[in-house]
Amino acid sequence: MENVKIKVEINGENKIWEVPVNEKLLDTLRRYGYKSVKKGCGEGTCGTCTVLINNTPVNSCIIFSVSVDGCKIMTVEGLGTVNNPHPLQSSIVEAGGVQCGYCTPGFLMSAYALLLKNPSPGIDDIRRATDGNLCRCTGYVKRVEGVLLAAKKMRGEK
Ligand code: FES
Ligand code: FES
């Protein structure tokens, strides 16, 4: 299979990647070490593979990598670290809204995209923005409370 070179900005870093023309972005990301991106259904329905392309959440399992040439990509690796978590990450923990390692990254990306667009989202905004991230193992309330708390912190409120 033919390989092509693409240029991307990922988590603030410029990279040149060599990708097979038929490779999906999910597989390219994992191959280059962005292991926060998880493969669930592999067909665009569960949201575990969600990343941001130019600040918009997409299911990376159904996007060809060649189509993101020149784009800005963000994964959870670009959000925060264990020692220096983003307020969204710390708020989800504080609210008890953490899901499993498979489901949390995609949920964080969808929630972060919402907060970029809307610093003061309501409960319904959060539900709508994350409805493509299917698992609800921690229920329907705490994860939403976590995003509300994050929005508050990001607005600089106590
Ligand atoms: Fe991509 Fe399920 S793995 S949407
Ligand atoms: Fe991951 Fe439900 S399967 S939290």
Short mmCIF file of N, CA and C and ligand atoms in Angstrom, two decimals:
data_model
loop_
_atom_site.label_atom_id
_atom_site.label_comp_id
_atom_site.label_asym_id
_atom_site.label_seq_id
_atom_site.Cartn_x
_atom_site.Cartn_y
_atom_site.Cartn_z
N MET A 1 0.84 -1.21 0.00
CA MET A 1 0.00 0.00 0.00
C MET A 1 0.88 1.25 0.00
N GLU A 2 0.48 2.21 -0.79
CA GLU A 2 1.26 3.44 -0.94
C GLU A 2 1.23 4.27 0.37
N ASN A 3 2.39 4.84 0.72
CA ASN A 3 2.45 5.74 1.88
C ASN A 3 2.55 7.18 1.40
N VAL A 4 1.97 8.09 2.15
CA VAL A 4 2.13 9.50 1.83
C VAL A 4 2.57 10.25 3.08
N LYS A 5 3.20 11.41 2.88
CA LYS A 5 3.62 12.22 4.02
C LYS A 5 2.57 13.30 4.26
N ILE A 6 2.21 13.47 5.51
CA ILE A 6 1.29 14.56 5.85
C ILE A 6 1.93 15.40 6.96
N LYS A 7 1.55 16.69 6.96
CA LYS A 7 2.03 17.59 8.02
C LYS A 7 0.87 17.88 8.94
N VAL A 8 1.11 17.75 10.24
CA VAL A 8 0.06 18.09 11.20
C VAL A 8 0.67 18.88 12.35
N GLU A 9 -0.21 19.61 13.02
CA GLU A 9 0.20 20.18 14.32
C GLU A 9 -0.57 19.37 15.35
N ILE A 10 0.16 18.64 16.19
CA ILE A 10 -0.53 17.83 17.18
C ILE A 10 -0.11 18.25 18.58
N ASN A 11 -1.08 18.60 19.37
CA ASN A 11 -0.84 19.06 20.75
C ASN A 11 0.22 20.15 20.79
N GLY A 12 0.17 21.04 19.79
CA GLY A 12 1.09 22.19 19.75
C GLY A 12 2.42 21.91 19.09
N GLU A 13 2.65 20.67 18.63
CA GLU A 13 3.93 20.34 18.00
C GLU A 13 3.72 20.06 16.51
N ASN A 14 4.63 20.56 15.69
CA ASN A 14 4.55 20.28 14.25
C ASN A 14 5.22 18.94 13.96
N LYS A 15 4.51 18.11 13.18
CA LYS A 15 5.05 16.77 12.87
C LYS A 15 4.82 16.48 11.40
N ILE A 16 5.71 15.62 10.88
CA ILE A 16 5.46 15.06 9.55
C ILE A 16 5.29 13.56 9.76
N TRP A 17 4.18 13.06 9.30
CA TRP A 17 3.89 11.63 9.46
C TRP A 17 3.83 10.96 8.11
N GLU A 18 4.26 9.69 8.12
CA GLU A 18 4.13 8.89 6.91
C GLU A 18 2.97 7.93 7.14
N VAL A 19 1.98 8.01 6.27
CA VAL A 19 0.78 7.19 6.51
C VAL A 19 0.36 6.43 5.25
N PRO A 20 -0.05 5.18 5.43
CA PRO A 20 -0.66 4.46 4.30
C PRO A 20 -1.94 5.19 3.88
N VAL A 21 -2.22 5.21 2.59
CA VAL A 21 -3.36 6.01 2.13
C VAL A 21 -4.69 5.54 2.70
N ASN A 22 -4.73 4.27 3.10
CA ASN A 22 -6.02 3.77 3.62
C ASN A 22 -6.05 3.71 5.15
N GLU A 23 -5.05 4.33 5.82
CA GLU A 23 -5.01 4.23 7.29
C GLU A 23 -5.96 5.25 7.92
N LYS A 24 -6.65 4.80 8.96
CA LYS A 24 -7.55 5.69 9.69
C LYS A 24 -6.74 6.47 10.73
N LEU A 25 -7.24 7.67 11.04
CA LEU A 25 -6.51 8.54 11.96
C LEU A 25 -6.29 7.88 13.32
N LEU A 26 -7.27 7.15 13.80
CA LEU A 26 -7.13 6.43 15.08
C LEU A 26 -5.86 5.56 15.08
N ASP A 27 -5.65 4.81 13.99
CA ASP A 27 -4.52 3.89 13.94
C ASP A 27 -3.21 4.66 13.80
N THR A 28 -3.23 5.76 13.05
CA THR A 28 -2.01 6.58 12.92
C THR A 28 -1.63 7.16 14.28
N LEU A 29 -2.62 7.70 14.98
CA LEU A 29 -2.34 8.32 16.28
C LEU A 29 -1.73 7.31 17.24
N ARG A 30 -2.32 6.14 17.30
CA ARG A 30 -1.80 5.12 18.23
C ARG A 30 -0.41 4.65 17.78
N ARG A 31 -0.22 4.54 16.48
CA ARG A 31 1.09 4.11 15.95
C ARG A 31 2.17 5.14 16.31
N TYR A 32 1.81 6.42 16.38
CA TYR A 32 2.79 7.45 16.73
C TYR A 32 2.81 7.74 18.24
N GLY A 33 2.14 6.91 19.03
CA GLY A 33 2.29 6.99 20.48
C GLY A 33 1.21 7.73 21.25
N TYR A 34 0.17 8.16 20.56
CA TYR A 34 -0.91 8.87 21.27
C TYR A 34 -1.93 7.84 21.74
N LYS A 35 -1.54 7.14 22.81
CA LYS A 35 -2.31 5.97 23.25
C LYS A 35 -3.55 6.33 24.05
N SER A 36 -3.76 7.63 24.32
CA SER A 36 -5.02 8.00 24.98
C SER A 36 -6.19 7.75 24.05
N VAL A 37 -5.92 7.68 22.76
CA VAL A 37 -7.00 7.52 21.77
C VAL A 37 -7.35 6.04 21.67
N LYS A 38 -8.58 5.72 22.01
CA LYS A 38 -8.96 4.31 22.16
C LYS A 38 -9.89 3.83 21.05
N LYS A 39 -9.72 2.55 20.71
CA LYS A 39 -10.60 1.96 19.71
C LYS A 39 -11.69 1.15 20.40
N GLY A 40 -12.91 1.62 20.27
CA GLY A 40 -14.05 0.87 20.80
C GLY A 40 -14.73 0.14 19.66
N CYS A 41 -15.75 0.77 19.08
CA CYS A 41 -16.53 0.13 18.02
C CYS A 41 -15.79 0.09 16.69
N GLY A 42 -14.95 1.09 16.43
CA GLY A 42 -14.25 1.15 15.15
C GLY A 42 -15.14 1.54 13.98
N GLU A 43 -16.37 1.95 14.28
CA GLU A 43 -17.26 2.32 13.17
C GLU A 43 -18.05 3.62 13.40
N GLY A 44 -17.50 4.48 14.29
CA GLY A 44 -18.08 5.82 14.40
C GLY A 44 -19.30 5.95 15.30
N THR A 45 -19.49 5.01 16.21
CA THR A 45 -20.70 5.13 17.03
C THR A 45 -20.46 5.28 18.55
N CYS A 46 -19.27 4.96 19.06
CA CYS A 46 -19.12 4.95 20.53
C CYS A 46 -18.41 6.17 21.11
N GLY A 47 -17.57 6.82 20.32
CA GLY A 47 -16.90 8.04 20.78
C GLY A 47 -15.61 7.84 21.55
N THR A 48 -15.16 6.59 21.75
CA THR A 48 -13.92 6.41 22.54
C THR A 48 -12.70 6.96 21.80
N CYS A 49 -12.80 7.11 20.49
CA CYS A 49 -11.65 7.54 19.68
C CYS A 49 -11.70 9.04 19.39
N THR A 50 -12.55 9.79 20.12
CA THR A 50 -12.73 11.22 19.82
C THR A 50 -11.46 12.02 20.02
N VAL A 51 -11.11 12.80 19.01
CA VAL A 51 -10.01 13.78 19.12
C VAL A 51 -10.54 15.09 18.53
N LEU A 52 -9.80 16.17 18.73
CA LEU A 52 -10.20 17.43 18.12
C LEU A 52 -9.41 17.67 16.84
N ILE A 53 -10.12 18.01 15.78
CA ILE A 53 -9.47 18.45 14.54
C ILE A 53 -9.89 19.91 14.38
N ASN A 54 -8.91 20.79 14.40
CA ASN A 54 -9.20 22.23 14.33
C ASN A 54 -10.30 22.60 15.33
N ASN A 55 -10.15 22.06 16.54
CA ASN A 55 -11.05 22.33 17.69
C ASN A 55 -12.45 21.72 17.59
N THR A 56 -12.68 20.88 16.60
CA THR A 56 -13.97 20.21 16.48
C THR A 56 -13.81 18.73 16.81
N PRO A 57 -14.67 18.17 17.68
CA PRO A 57 -14.52 16.75 18.00
C PRO A 57 -14.92 15.86 16.82
N VAL A 58 -14.07 14.87 16.54
CA VAL A 58 -14.38 13.91 15.47
C VAL A 58 -14.06 12.51 15.97
N ASN A 59 -14.73 11.54 15.37
CA ASN A 59 -14.42 10.13 15.65
C ASN A 59 -13.25 9.74 14.75
N SER A 60 -12.07 9.57 15.34
CA SER A 60 -10.87 9.36 14.51
C SER A 60 -10.87 8.00 13.83
N CYS A 61 -11.76 7.09 14.23
CA CYS A 61 -11.78 5.76 13.60
C CYS A 61 -12.42 5.78 12.22
N ILE A 62 -13.09 6.86 11.87
CA ILE A 62 -13.74 6.88 10.55
C ILE A 62 -13.17 7.97 9.64
N ILE A 63 -12.00 8.53 10.04
CA ILE A 63 -11.37 9.59 9.24
C ILE A 63 -10.08 9.02 8.64
N PHE A 64 -9.87 9.19 7.37
CA PHE A 64 -8.59 8.81 6.78
C PHE A 64 -7.53 9.82 7.20
N SER A 65 -6.36 9.32 7.59
CA SER A 65 -5.29 10.21 8.06
C SER A 65 -4.88 11.21 6.99
N VAL A 66 -4.91 10.80 5.72
CA VAL A 66 -4.51 11.74 4.66
C VAL A 66 -5.40 12.97 4.63
N SER A 67 -6.63 12.83 5.17
CA SER A 67 -7.55 13.97 5.10
C SER A 67 -7.25 15.03 6.16
N VAL A 68 -6.34 14.74 7.11
CA VAL A 68 -6.03 15.76 8.12
C VAL A 68 -4.71 16.47 7.82
N ASP A 69 -4.20 16.28 6.61
CA ASP A 69 -2.97 17.00 6.22
C ASP A 69 -3.19 18.50 6.41
N GLY A 70 -2.29 19.15 7.16
CA GLY A 70 -2.39 20.59 7.39
C GLY A 70 -3.28 20.98 8.56
N CYS A 71 -3.83 19.99 9.26
CA CYS A 71 -4.78 20.30 10.34
C CYS A 71 -4.10 20.35 11.71
N LYS A 72 -4.86 20.92 12.63
CA LYS A 72 -4.42 20.98 14.04
C LYS A 72 -5.19 19.88 14.79
N ILE A 73 -4.45 18.99 15.43
CA ILE A 73 -5.08 17.86 16.13
C ILE A 73 -4.81 18.01 17.62
N MET A 74 -5.78 17.63 18.41
CA MET A 74 -5.55 17.60 19.87
C MET A 74 -6.05 16.29 20.45
N THR A 75 -5.23 15.69 21.31
CA THR A 75 -5.62 14.50 22.05
C THR A 75 -5.48 14.82 23.54
N VAL A 76 -5.86 13.87 24.38
CA VAL A 76 -5.76 14.11 25.83
C VAL A 76 -4.31 14.38 26.26
N GLU A 77 -3.35 13.82 25.51
CA GLU A 77 -1.94 14.08 25.86
C GLU A 77 -1.64 15.58 25.83
N GLY A 78 -2.43 16.34 25.06
CA GLY A 78 -2.20 17.78 24.97
C GLY A 78 -3.01 18.57 25.97
N LEU A 79 -3.83 17.89 26.74
CA LEU A 79 -4.70 18.59 27.69
C LEU A 79 -3.99 18.81 29.02
N GLY A 80 -3.52 17.75 29.61
CA GLY A 80 -2.83 17.88 30.89
C GLY A 80 -2.08 16.60 31.19
N THR A 81 -1.37 16.61 32.31
CA THR A 81 -0.60 15.42 32.69
C THR A 81 -1.05 14.98 34.09
N VAL A 82 -0.54 13.85 34.52
CA VAL A 82 -0.88 13.36 35.86
C VAL A 82 -0.47 14.39 36.91
N ASN A 83 0.72 14.96 36.75
CA ASN A 83 1.20 15.93 37.73
C ASN A 83 0.67 17.34 37.52
N ASN A 84 0.20 17.60 36.33
CA ASN A 84 -0.31 18.93 36.02
C ASN A 84 -1.60 18.81 35.19
N PRO A 85 -2.67 18.33 35.85
CA PRO A 85 -3.90 18.11 35.10
C PRO A 85 -4.56 19.42 34.69
N HIS A 86 -5.25 19.37 33.56
CA HIS A 86 -6.07 20.51 33.14
C HIS A 86 -7.25 20.63 34.12
N PRO A 87 -7.78 21.86 34.33
CA PRO A 87 -8.93 22.00 35.24
C PRO A 87 -10.10 21.09 34.87
N LEU A 88 -10.25 20.79 33.59
CA LEU A 88 -11.32 19.85 33.21
C LEU A 88 -11.06 18.47 33.81
N GLN A 89 -9.82 18.04 33.76
CA GLN A 89 -9.48 16.72 34.31
C GLN A 89 -9.65 16.69 35.83
N SER A 90 -9.13 17.74 36.50
CA SER A 90 -9.24 17.74 37.97
C SER A 90 -10.70 17.86 38.40
N SER A 91 -11.49 18.58 37.63
CA SER A 91 -12.91 18.76 38.00
C SER A 91 -13.70 17.46 37.85
N ILE A 92 -13.39 16.71 36.80
CA ILE A 92 -14.08 15.43 36.61
C ILE A 92 -13.74 14.50 37.77
N VAL A 93 -12.49 14.54 38.21
CA VAL A 93 -12.09 13.71 39.36
C VAL A 93 -12.83 14.18 40.62
N GLU A 94 -12.80 15.50 40.86
CA GLU A 94 -13.46 16.05 42.06
C GLU A 94 -14.95 15.72 42.10
N ALA A 95 -15.58 15.73 40.95
CA ALA A 95 -17.03 15.47 40.90
C ALA A 95 -17.35 13.98 40.94
N GLY A 96 -16.33 13.13 40.88
CA GLY A 96 -16.58 11.68 40.88
C GLY A 96 -17.12 11.20 39.54
N GLY A 97 -16.78 11.93 38.47
CA GLY A 97 -17.32 11.58 37.16
C GLY A 97 -16.36 10.82 36.26
N VAL A 98 -15.30 10.26 36.85
CA VAL A 98 -14.31 9.55 36.04
C VAL A 98 -14.89 8.23 35.53
N GLN A 99 -14.71 8.02 34.22
CA GLN A 99 -15.11 6.74 33.65
C GLN A 99 -13.85 5.88 33.50
N CYS A 100 -13.96 4.76 32.82
CA CYS A 100 -12.77 3.92 32.70
C CYS A 100 -11.77 4.54 31.72
N GLY A 101 -10.59 3.97 31.66
CA GLY A 101 -9.53 4.50 30.81
C GLY A 101 -9.89 4.46 29.34
N TYR A 102 -10.82 3.62 29.00
CA TYR A 102 -11.27 3.54 27.62
C TYR A 102 -12.18 4.70 27.26
N CYS A 103 -13.06 5.05 28.19
CA CYS A 103 -14.13 6.01 27.86
C CYS A 103 -13.76 7.45 28.21
N THR A 104 -12.93 7.65 29.22
CA THR A 104 -12.65 9.01 29.69
C THR A 104 -12.00 9.91 28.64
N PRO A 105 -10.99 9.45 27.89
CA PRO A 105 -10.33 10.38 26.96
C PRO A 105 -11.29 11.00 25.94
N GLY A 106 -12.13 10.19 25.34
CA GLY A 106 -13.06 10.72 24.33
C GLY A 106 -14.04 11.69 24.94
N PHE A 107 -14.51 11.36 26.13
CA PHE A 107 -15.43 12.26 26.83
C PHE A 107 -14.75 13.59 27.11
N LEU A 108 -13.51 13.54 27.59
CA LEU A 108 -12.78 14.79 27.88
C LEU A 108 -12.63 15.65 26.63
N MET A 109 -12.35 15.02 25.51
CA MET A 109 -12.17 15.80 24.28
C MET A 109 -13.47 16.48 23.86
N SER A 110 -14.59 15.75 23.96
CA SER A 110 -15.87 16.36 23.59
C SER A 110 -16.21 17.51 24.53
N ALA A 111 -15.97 17.30 25.82
CA ALA A 111 -16.28 18.33 26.81
C ALA A 111 -15.36 19.55 26.61
N TYR A 112 -14.10 19.28 26.31
CA TYR A 112 -13.15 20.39 26.11
C TYR A 112 -13.54 21.23 24.90
N ALA A 113 -13.96 20.56 23.83
CA ALA A 113 -14.39 21.29 22.63
C ALA A 113 -15.56 22.20 22.96
N LEU A 114 -16.46 21.71 23.78
CA LEU A 114 -17.61 22.54 24.19
C LEU A 114 -17.12 23.77 24.96
N LEU A 115 -16.22 23.55 25.91
CA LEU A 115 -15.74 24.66 26.74
C LEU A 115 -14.97 25.70 25.93
N LEU A 116 -14.33 25.26 24.85
CA LEU A 116 -13.64 26.23 23.98
C LEU A 116 -14.65 27.15 23.31
N LYS A 117 -15.80 26.57 22.95
CA LYS A 117 -16.83 27.34 22.23
C LYS A 117 -17.72 28.12 23.17
N ASN A 118 -17.97 27.50 24.35
CA ASN A 118 -18.97 28.06 25.27
C ASN A 118 -18.43 27.98 26.70
N PRO A 119 -17.92 29.08 27.24
CA PRO A 119 -17.33 29.05 28.58
C PRO A 119 -18.36 28.90 29.69
N SER A 120 -19.62 29.09 29.38
CA SER A 120 -20.67 28.96 30.40
C SER A 120 -21.79 28.02 29.93
N PRO A 121 -21.45 26.75 29.71
CA PRO A 121 -22.48 25.84 29.20
C PRO A 121 -23.48 25.47 30.28
N GLY A 122 -24.71 25.18 29.85
CA GLY A 122 -25.72 24.65 30.76
C GLY A 122 -25.71 23.13 30.72
N ILE A 123 -26.52 22.54 31.59
CA ILE A 123 -26.57 21.07 31.67
C ILE A 123 -26.93 20.45 30.31
N ASP A 124 -27.90 21.03 29.65
CA ASP A 124 -28.31 20.47 28.36
C ASP A 124 -27.22 20.60 27.30
N ASP A 125 -26.48 21.72 27.36
CA ASP A 125 -25.37 21.89 26.40
C ASP A 125 -24.35 20.78 26.60
N ILE A 126 -24.06 20.47 27.86
CA ILE A 126 -23.05 19.45 28.16
C ILE A 126 -23.56 18.07 27.72
N ARG A 127 -24.82 17.80 28.00
CA ARG A 127 -25.39 16.51 27.60
C ARG A 127 -25.33 16.35 26.08
N ARG A 128 -25.72 17.43 25.37
CA ARG A 128 -25.73 17.35 23.89
C ARG A 128 -24.30 17.18 23.37
N ALA A 129 -23.36 17.95 23.92
CA ALA A 129 -21.98 17.92 23.40
C ALA A 129 -21.31 16.57 23.63
N THR A 130 -21.77 15.84 24.64
CA THR A 130 -21.11 14.56 24.96
C THR A 130 -22.01 13.36 24.66
N ASP A 131 -23.08 13.58 23.93
CA ASP A 131 -23.99 12.44 23.71
C ASP A 131 -23.40 11.40 22.75
N GLY A 132 -22.32 11.76 22.04
CA GLY A 132 -21.67 10.77 21.17
C GLY A 132 -20.67 9.90 21.91
N ASN A 133 -20.46 10.17 23.17
CA ASN A 133 -19.55 9.36 24.00
C ASN A 133 -20.44 8.45 24.83
N LEU A 134 -20.60 7.22 24.35
CA LEU A 134 -21.75 6.43 24.77
C LEU A 134 -21.79 5.92 26.21
N CYS A 135 -20.67 5.59 26.81
CA CYS A 135 -20.76 4.93 28.11
C CYS A 135 -21.26 5.86 29.21
N ARG A 136 -22.07 5.31 30.09
CA ARG A 136 -22.58 6.08 31.24
C ARG A 136 -22.32 5.29 32.52
N CYS A 137 -21.17 4.59 32.61
CA CYS A 137 -20.90 3.76 33.77
C CYS A 137 -20.91 4.56 35.07
N THR A 138 -20.53 5.84 35.00
CA THR A 138 -20.57 6.63 36.24
C THR A 138 -21.90 7.39 36.36
N GLY A 139 -22.83 7.07 35.49
CA GLY A 139 -24.15 7.67 35.59
C GLY A 139 -24.28 8.91 34.72
N TYR A 140 -25.38 9.62 34.92
CA TYR A 140 -25.73 10.73 34.05
C TYR A 140 -25.48 12.09 34.69
N VAL A 141 -25.11 12.10 35.97
CA VAL A 141 -25.07 13.37 36.70
C VAL A 141 -23.65 13.85 36.99
N LYS A 142 -22.83 12.98 37.57
CA LYS A 142 -21.52 13.44 38.06
C LYS A 142 -20.61 13.96 36.95
N ARG A 143 -20.64 13.31 35.80
CA ARG A 143 -19.77 13.76 34.71
C ARG A 143 -20.20 15.15 34.22
N VAL A 144 -21.53 15.39 34.27
CA VAL A 144 -22.03 16.73 33.87
C VAL A 144 -21.61 17.75 34.94
N GLU A 145 -21.74 17.37 36.21
CA GLU A 145 -21.31 18.27 37.29
C GLU A 145 -19.82 18.60 37.17
N GLY A 146 -19.05 17.61 36.75
CA GLY A 146 -17.61 17.83 36.57
C GLY A 146 -17.33 18.89 35.51
N VAL A 147 -18.08 18.85 34.42
CA VAL A 147 -17.87 19.84 33.36
C VAL A 147 -18.33 21.23 33.82
N LEU A 148 -19.43 21.27 34.57
CA LEU A 148 -19.89 22.56 35.11
C LEU A 148 -18.83 23.16 36.02
N LEU A 149 -18.23 22.30 36.86
CA LEU A 149 -17.18 22.76 37.78
C LEU A 149 -15.96 23.26 37.00
N ALA A 150 -15.61 22.52 35.94
CA ALA A 150 -14.46 22.93 35.11
C ALA A 150 -14.72 24.29 34.49
N ALA A 151 -15.95 24.50 33.99
CA ALA A 151 -16.27 25.78 33.36
C ALA A 151 -16.10 26.91 34.36
N LYS A 152 -16.54 26.65 35.57
CA LYS A 152 -16.43 27.66 36.64
C LYS A 152 -14.96 28.00 36.90
N LYS A 153 -14.15 26.94 37.05
CA LYS A 153 -12.71 27.15 37.31
C LYS A 153 -12.07 27.89 36.15
N MET A 154 -12.43 27.51 34.93
CA MET A 154 -11.80 28.13 33.76
C MET A 154 -12.23 29.59 33.60
N ARG A 155 -13.40 29.93 34.17
CA ARG A 155 -13.83 31.34 34.17
C ARG A 155 -13.17 32.11 35.30
N GLY A 156 -12.40 31.39 36.14
CA GLY A 156 -11.70 32.03 37.24
C GLY A 156 -12.55 32.25 38.46
N GLU A 157 -13.71 31.52 38.53
CA GLU A 157 -14.57 31.66 39.70
C GLU A 157 -14.22 30.61 40.74
N LYS A 158 -14.53 30.92 42.00
CA LYS A 158 -14.27 29.96 43.09
C LYS A 158 -15.34 28.90 43.08
FE1 FES B 1 -14.46 5.39 16.97
FE2 FES B 1 -16.14 3.93 18.37
S1 FES B 1 -13.99 3.62 18.07
S2 FES B 1 -16.52 5.85 17.42
FE1 FES B 2 -15.72 2.65 30.23
FE2 FES B 2 -18.16 2.39 31.01
S1 FES B 2 -17.06 1.06 29.73
S2 FES B 2 -16.68 3.69 31.82
#
